[in-house]
Amino acid sequence: MRAFVVNQYKGPLQLADVPEPVVGDHDVLVEVQAAGLNMLDEKIRAGEFKQILPYKLPQILGNDVAGTVIGVGAKVQGFAFGDEVYARPDKDRIGTFAERIAVAEADLALKPASVSLEEAASLPLVALTAWQALVERGNLQPGQRVLIHAGAGGVGTIAIQLAKHLGATVATTVSTGNVDFVRELGADFVIDYRSQDFEQLLDGYDLVLDSIGGKNLEKSLRVLRPGGKAIGIAGPPDSAFARELGANPVLRLVMTALSSGIRRQARRLGVKYEFLFMRASGDQLRQITALVDSGVLRPVVGRVVDFDQTIQAVQSLGKGGIRGKAVISRTSQTHLIMHEPGNRRTS
């Protein structure tokens, strides 16, 4: 089958013929019809995560999938031939930029019936990230206040909607052109980062979801109330993540050292910092499916490109300029779509 692979870190993404997926007893074979694009794909290609995600090269890239079940393992009970499904495969089994992929049954869910395959493919990684940050780690409660950075991005567009559903007051940071857009998604307070400093405007927040890192994360600590929490998805990784990863003692020390500065700042301020690297979960995707089909969450797809344009699409990831997610499709011609609130495309 055809797939897009990276043969060496920092090397180019290439289209290649690769072996068919191996389908285990608990695996589901999926015909890939759409695959979401994430900055994680480019970071893996560039080798930025090779210490914590040591893939054996060549590696097929791709972390989001939507498609049709074309085979099941001997012990699979929850899926059948012809089901339309979506998933974020486990971090050790990525590879959605391909014609087919085998996904563990536990990581898979039926796609929301109310959205297209392309819209479904945009959701798994970012929706699971938002869920695990706000629900699992943040325990966000009605009446609490949350700051979500990069509100017009993939994680941000879903996190804003989820936080509003949870009853929180939502602040977000965006560029000038996206101010009205995120307000329509549900943001209560919108900071234009080009002309405003969120640290000067916000105070006493319960939770921050930071997807930028660096100085932005440091400033985020200072808008929290005592006991508040900042959850970073851009790093630096912390010792708790090293334990979850099962890292060796040397790598644990490295991760602890990398986050020592931000953790020290958090302690001085009486707040907490946690690093989140989202995990695959079919159970959580089923809860997300229910929210999508009930109209609580709406996928935001800014661009759809043809499968054969995957290399160019990955190269353009760092340029930004779209709202929500870009998606690779094997079911339609290359086209550009802008999803505004209220302009929902369904299957």
XYZ file of C-alpha atoms in Angstrom:
347
model
C 0.000 0.000 0.000
C 1.008 3.657 -0.325
C 1.968 5.746 2.688
C 3.919 8.866 3.593
C 7.022 7.987 5.594
C 9.984 9.693 7.194
C 13.189 7.708 6.665
C 15.416 9.814 8.898
C 14.807 12.570 11.395
C 14.904 16.020 9.783
C 14.687 14.296 6.419
C 11.871 14.865 3.917
C 8.501 13.163 4.072
C 8.242 10.721 1.168
C 5.535 8.699 -0.555
C 6.496 5.019 -0.516
C 5.143 1.520 -0.941
C 4.993 -0.128 2.486
C 3.792 -3.510 3.802
C 0.135 -3.982 4.652
C -0.745 -3.444 8.339
C -0.532 -6.431 10.653
C -3.949 -6.985 12.248
C -3.804 -8.479 15.738
C -6.616 -10.245 17.563
C -7.809 -6.998 19.171
C -7.172 -4.766 16.150
C -9.492 -3.189 13.611
C -8.317 -2.637 10.033
C -9.450 0.772 8.798
C -9.543 2.041 5.231
C -8.271 5.593 5.728
C -10.610 8.113 4.144
C -9.404 11.218 5.995
C -6.514 12.085 8.313
C -6.070 15.150 10.488
C -2.873 17.190 10.322
C -1.176 18.175 13.580
C 1.987 20.062 14.490
C 2.949 16.833 16.244
C 3.467 15.274 12.800
C 6.037 17.887 11.855
C 7.729 17.698 15.256
C 8.082 13.931 14.920
C 9.584 14.362 11.440
C 12.017 16.934 12.788
C 13.101 14.610 15.604
C 11.909 16.890 18.405
C 10.313 13.976 20.286
C 12.802 11.232 19.505
C 13.851 10.928 23.154
C 10.313 10.234 24.359
C 8.880 8.760 21.140
C 11.758 6.684 19.760
C 10.187 5.470 16.523
C 11.952 2.856 14.464
C 12.539 4.507 11.096
C 11.177 4.502 8.461
C 7.955 5.609 10.164
C 4.572 6.408 8.639
C 3.347 9.739 10.013
C -0.195 10.729 10.957
C -2.024 10.871 14.305
C -5.727 11.244 13.379
C -7.896 8.991 11.260
C -11.465 8.622 10.049
C -12.503 5.839 7.742
C -14.323 2.571 7.203
C -13.763 -0.784 8.876
C -12.586 -3.369 6.320
C -11.425 -6.077 8.708
C -11.423 -7.076 12.379
C -9.219 -9.246 14.571
C -10.456 -12.548 15.942
C -11.333 -11.107 19.368
C -12.879 -7.800 18.292
C -16.489 -7.460 19.409
C -17.368 -3.781 19.133
C -16.882 -3.130 15.410
C -17.974 -4.716 12.162
C -17.216 -4.463 8.452
C -18.531 -1.200 7.009
C -18.604 0.804 10.263
C -17.493 4.426 9.902
C -14.986 5.074 12.687
C -12.438 7.563 13.933
C -9.447 7.441 16.269
C -6.201 8.834 17.516
C -4.086 5.651 17.363
C -1.854 4.909 20.320
C 1.394 6.889 20.239
C 3.308 3.683 19.497
C 1.062 2.843 16.540
C 0.681 6.066 14.575
C 0.611 6.050 10.788
C -2.624 7.505 9.418
C -1.002 9.070 6.331
C -1.574 5.775 4.568
C -4.245 3.930 2.655
C -4.939 1.583 5.569
C -4.077 1.308 9.260
C -4.657 -1.249 12.019
C -5.965 0.408 15.190
C -6.468 -1.205 18.600
C -10.164 -1.697 19.314
C -9.746 0.158 22.639
C -8.610 3.305 20.802
C -11.414 3.379 18.244
C -14.968 4.776 18.231
C -17.825 5.093 15.789
C -17.575 8.504 14.171
C -20.235 11.130 14.955
C -23.155 10.595 12.591
C -23.761 14.329 12.173
C -20.404 15.230 10.587
C -18.432 14.293 7.492
C -15.422 11.985 7.498
C -13.142 14.996 7.043
C -14.670 16.733 10.047
C -14.432 13.546 12.098
C -10.751 13.192 11.185
C -10.077 16.666 12.548
C -11.231 15.750 16.031
C -9.465 12.864 17.814
C -6.116 14.328 18.881
C -7.354 17.843 19.652
C -10.633 16.776 21.256
C -8.902 14.187 23.450
C -6.324 16.816 24.411
C -9.058 19.270 25.395
C -10.959 16.567 27.303
C -7.923 15.318 29.208
C -6.795 18.866 30.043
C -10.133 20.311 31.122
C -12.025 17.287 32.469
C -9.371 14.844 33.707
C -6.517 17.077 34.782
C -8.275 20.394 35.290
C -11.509 19.079 36.842
C -13.120 22.236 35.464
C -16.318 23.108 37.344
C -19.268 25.409 36.633
C -18.436 28.984 37.560
C -14.675 28.533 37.330
C -12.513 30.597 34.996
C -10.194 29.153 32.357
C -7.711 30.769 29.973
C -7.255 28.887 26.705
C -4.387 30.085 24.557
C -4.490 30.022 20.743
C -8.266 29.856 20.717
C -8.591 29.704 16.935
C -6.275 26.696 16.620
C -7.075 22.997 16.584
C -7.069 22.431 20.348
C -8.366 25.901 21.138
C -11.530 25.754 19.048
C -12.623 22.521 20.723
C -11.438 23.507 24.214
C -13.457 26.744 24.148
C -16.640 24.855 23.279
C -15.994 22.131 25.854
C -15.203 24.636 28.615
C -18.447 26.507 27.941
C -20.348 23.211 28.071
C -18.756 22.556 31.466
C -20.100 25.891 32.705
C -16.818 27.811 32.878
C -16.063 31.425 32.037
C -13.613 31.322 29.118
C -10.857 33.737 28.167
C -8.714 33.150 25.104
C -5.873 34.685 23.114
C -6.049 35.064 19.325
C -4.860 37.265 16.486
C -6.891 40.286 15.417
C -8.762 38.539 12.625
C -10.090 35.796 14.892
C -11.575 37.905 17.696
C -15.177 37.679 16.508
C -14.757 34.043 15.449
C -13.826 32.797 18.939
C -16.542 34.902 20.532
C -19.039 33.003 18.402
C -17.483 29.741 19.596
C -18.313 30.839 23.145
C -15.331 32.771 24.487
C -16.345 35.355 27.100
C -13.127 37.400 27.107
C -10.938 37.662 24.018
C -7.413 39.051 24.106
C -5.826 40.146 20.833
C -2.241 39.082 21.467
C -0.976 41.457 18.777
C -2.065 44.530 20.713
C -2.901 43.348 24.249
C -1.040 41.640 27.102
C -3.190 38.952 28.713
C -1.153 39.160 31.937
C -2.240 42.762 32.389
C -5.912 41.970 31.748
C -6.557 38.696 33.590
C -6.182 37.638 37.204
C -7.462 34.981 39.582
C -8.025 32.244 37.015
C -8.540 28.634 38.070
C -6.973 26.957 35.047
C -4.807 27.739 32.022
C -4.434 25.528 28.957
C -1.177 26.564 27.301
C -0.205 25.357 23.832
C 2.611 27.837 23.264
C 5.170 27.329 26.039
C 8.194 29.489 26.849
C 7.519 32.999 28.124
C 3.819 32.576 27.422
C 3.677 29.717 29.923
C 5.602 31.727 32.517
C 3.166 34.633 32.187
C 0.257 32.214 32.392
C 1.320 31.153 35.889
C 0.864 34.736 37.029
C -2.814 34.975 36.043
C -3.753 31.984 38.212
C -5.321 32.199 41.655
C -3.427 30.525 44.524
C -3.883 26.791 44.033
C -4.682 27.215 40.339
C -3.159 25.048 37.654
C -1.449 25.563 34.312
C -1.513 22.609 31.937
C 1.083 22.772 29.194
C 0.881 20.762 25.989
C 3.939 22.368 24.392
C 6.283 21.438 27.231
C 8.483 21.235 29.093
C 7.783 17.605 30.135
C 7.836 16.921 33.860
C 8.783 14.017 36.122
C 5.174 12.779 36.337
C 5.103 12.409 32.561
C 8.422 10.561 32.681
C 6.896 8.075 35.112
C 3.816 7.626 32.934
C 6.089 7.032 29.960
C 8.097 4.412 31.832
C 11.255 6.325 30.997
C 14.637 5.084 32.125
C 16.298 6.822 35.110
C 18.510 9.019 32.931
C 15.589 10.289 30.856
C 13.575 10.890 34.030
C 16.366 13.089 35.345
C 16.512 14.964 32.039
C 12.771 15.653 32.034
C 12.822 16.687 35.674
C 15.646 19.113 34.912
C 13.881 20.521 31.834
C 10.823 21.466 33.866
C 12.597 22.492 37.062
C 12.535 26.198 36.226
C 8.818 26.437 35.482
C 7.936 24.200 38.438
C 10.026 26.408 40.717
C 8.225 29.519 39.471
C 4.872 27.798 40.012
C 5.757 26.891 43.613
C 6.781 30.474 44.385
C 3.401 31.664 43.128
C 1.465 28.983 44.983
C 0.184 27.396 41.768
C 0.781 24.148 39.890
C 2.250 23.206 36.518
C 1.554 19.926 34.721
C 2.671 18.695 31.320
C 0.100 16.827 29.224
C 0.884 14.495 26.355
C -2.533 13.200 25.425
C -3.247 9.493 25.176
C -5.515 7.490 22.907
C -8.924 6.538 24.312
C -11.901 5.073 22.508
C -14.027 5.496 25.641
C -13.399 9.236 25.737
C -14.006 9.512 21.996
C -17.444 7.985 22.512
C -18.249 10.739 25.000
C -16.954 13.295 22.506
C -19.112 11.711 19.787
C -22.194 12.241 21.954
C -21.306 15.905 22.428
C -20.780 16.390 18.696
C -24.044 14.706 17.735
C -25.951 16.725 20.342
C -24.561 19.983 18.935
C -22.355 20.851 21.927
C -19.086 20.468 20.016
C -18.578 21.452 16.401
C -15.439 20.519 14.477
C -13.693 23.438 12.831
C -11.941 22.489 9.592
C -10.103 25.278 7.840
C -8.599 23.337 4.963
C -8.983 19.982 3.215
C -6.284 18.728 0.845
C -6.031 15.649 -1.333
C -4.020 12.636 -0.119
C -1.451 13.185 -2.873
C -0.731 16.668 -1.452
C 0.255 15.354 2.003
C 3.915 16.371 1.723
C 3.046 19.986 0.916
C 0.387 20.016 3.624
C 2.845 18.879 6.307
C 5.381 21.450 5.117
C 2.799 24.213 5.559
C 1.878 23.250 9.136
C 4.102 25.877 10.741
C 2.734 28.710 8.613
C -0.641 28.850 10.331
C -3.279 30.993 8.693
C -6.232 28.621 9.078
C -8.861 28.202 11.744
C -9.106 24.861 13.475
C -7.594 21.926 11.639
C -6.267 20.991 8.222
C -7.303 17.556 6.979
C -6.051 15.169 4.301
C -8.822 13.484 2.330
C -8.854 10.392 0.142
C -12.519 10.876 -0.737
C -12.640 14.310 -2.358
C -10.731 16.674 -4.574
C -8.465 19.302 -3.039
C -10.505 22.258 -1.878
C -10.547 25.026 0.673
C -13.370 25.311 3.161
C -13.804 27.781 5.956
C -16.122 26.701 8.763
C -17.721 29.625 10.489
C -20.039 29.167 13.483
C -23.479 28.330 12.143
C -22.105 27.193 8.762
C -21.830 23.517 9.524
C -21.186 21.009 6.775
C -22.616 17.573 7.485
C -22.373 14.261 5.754
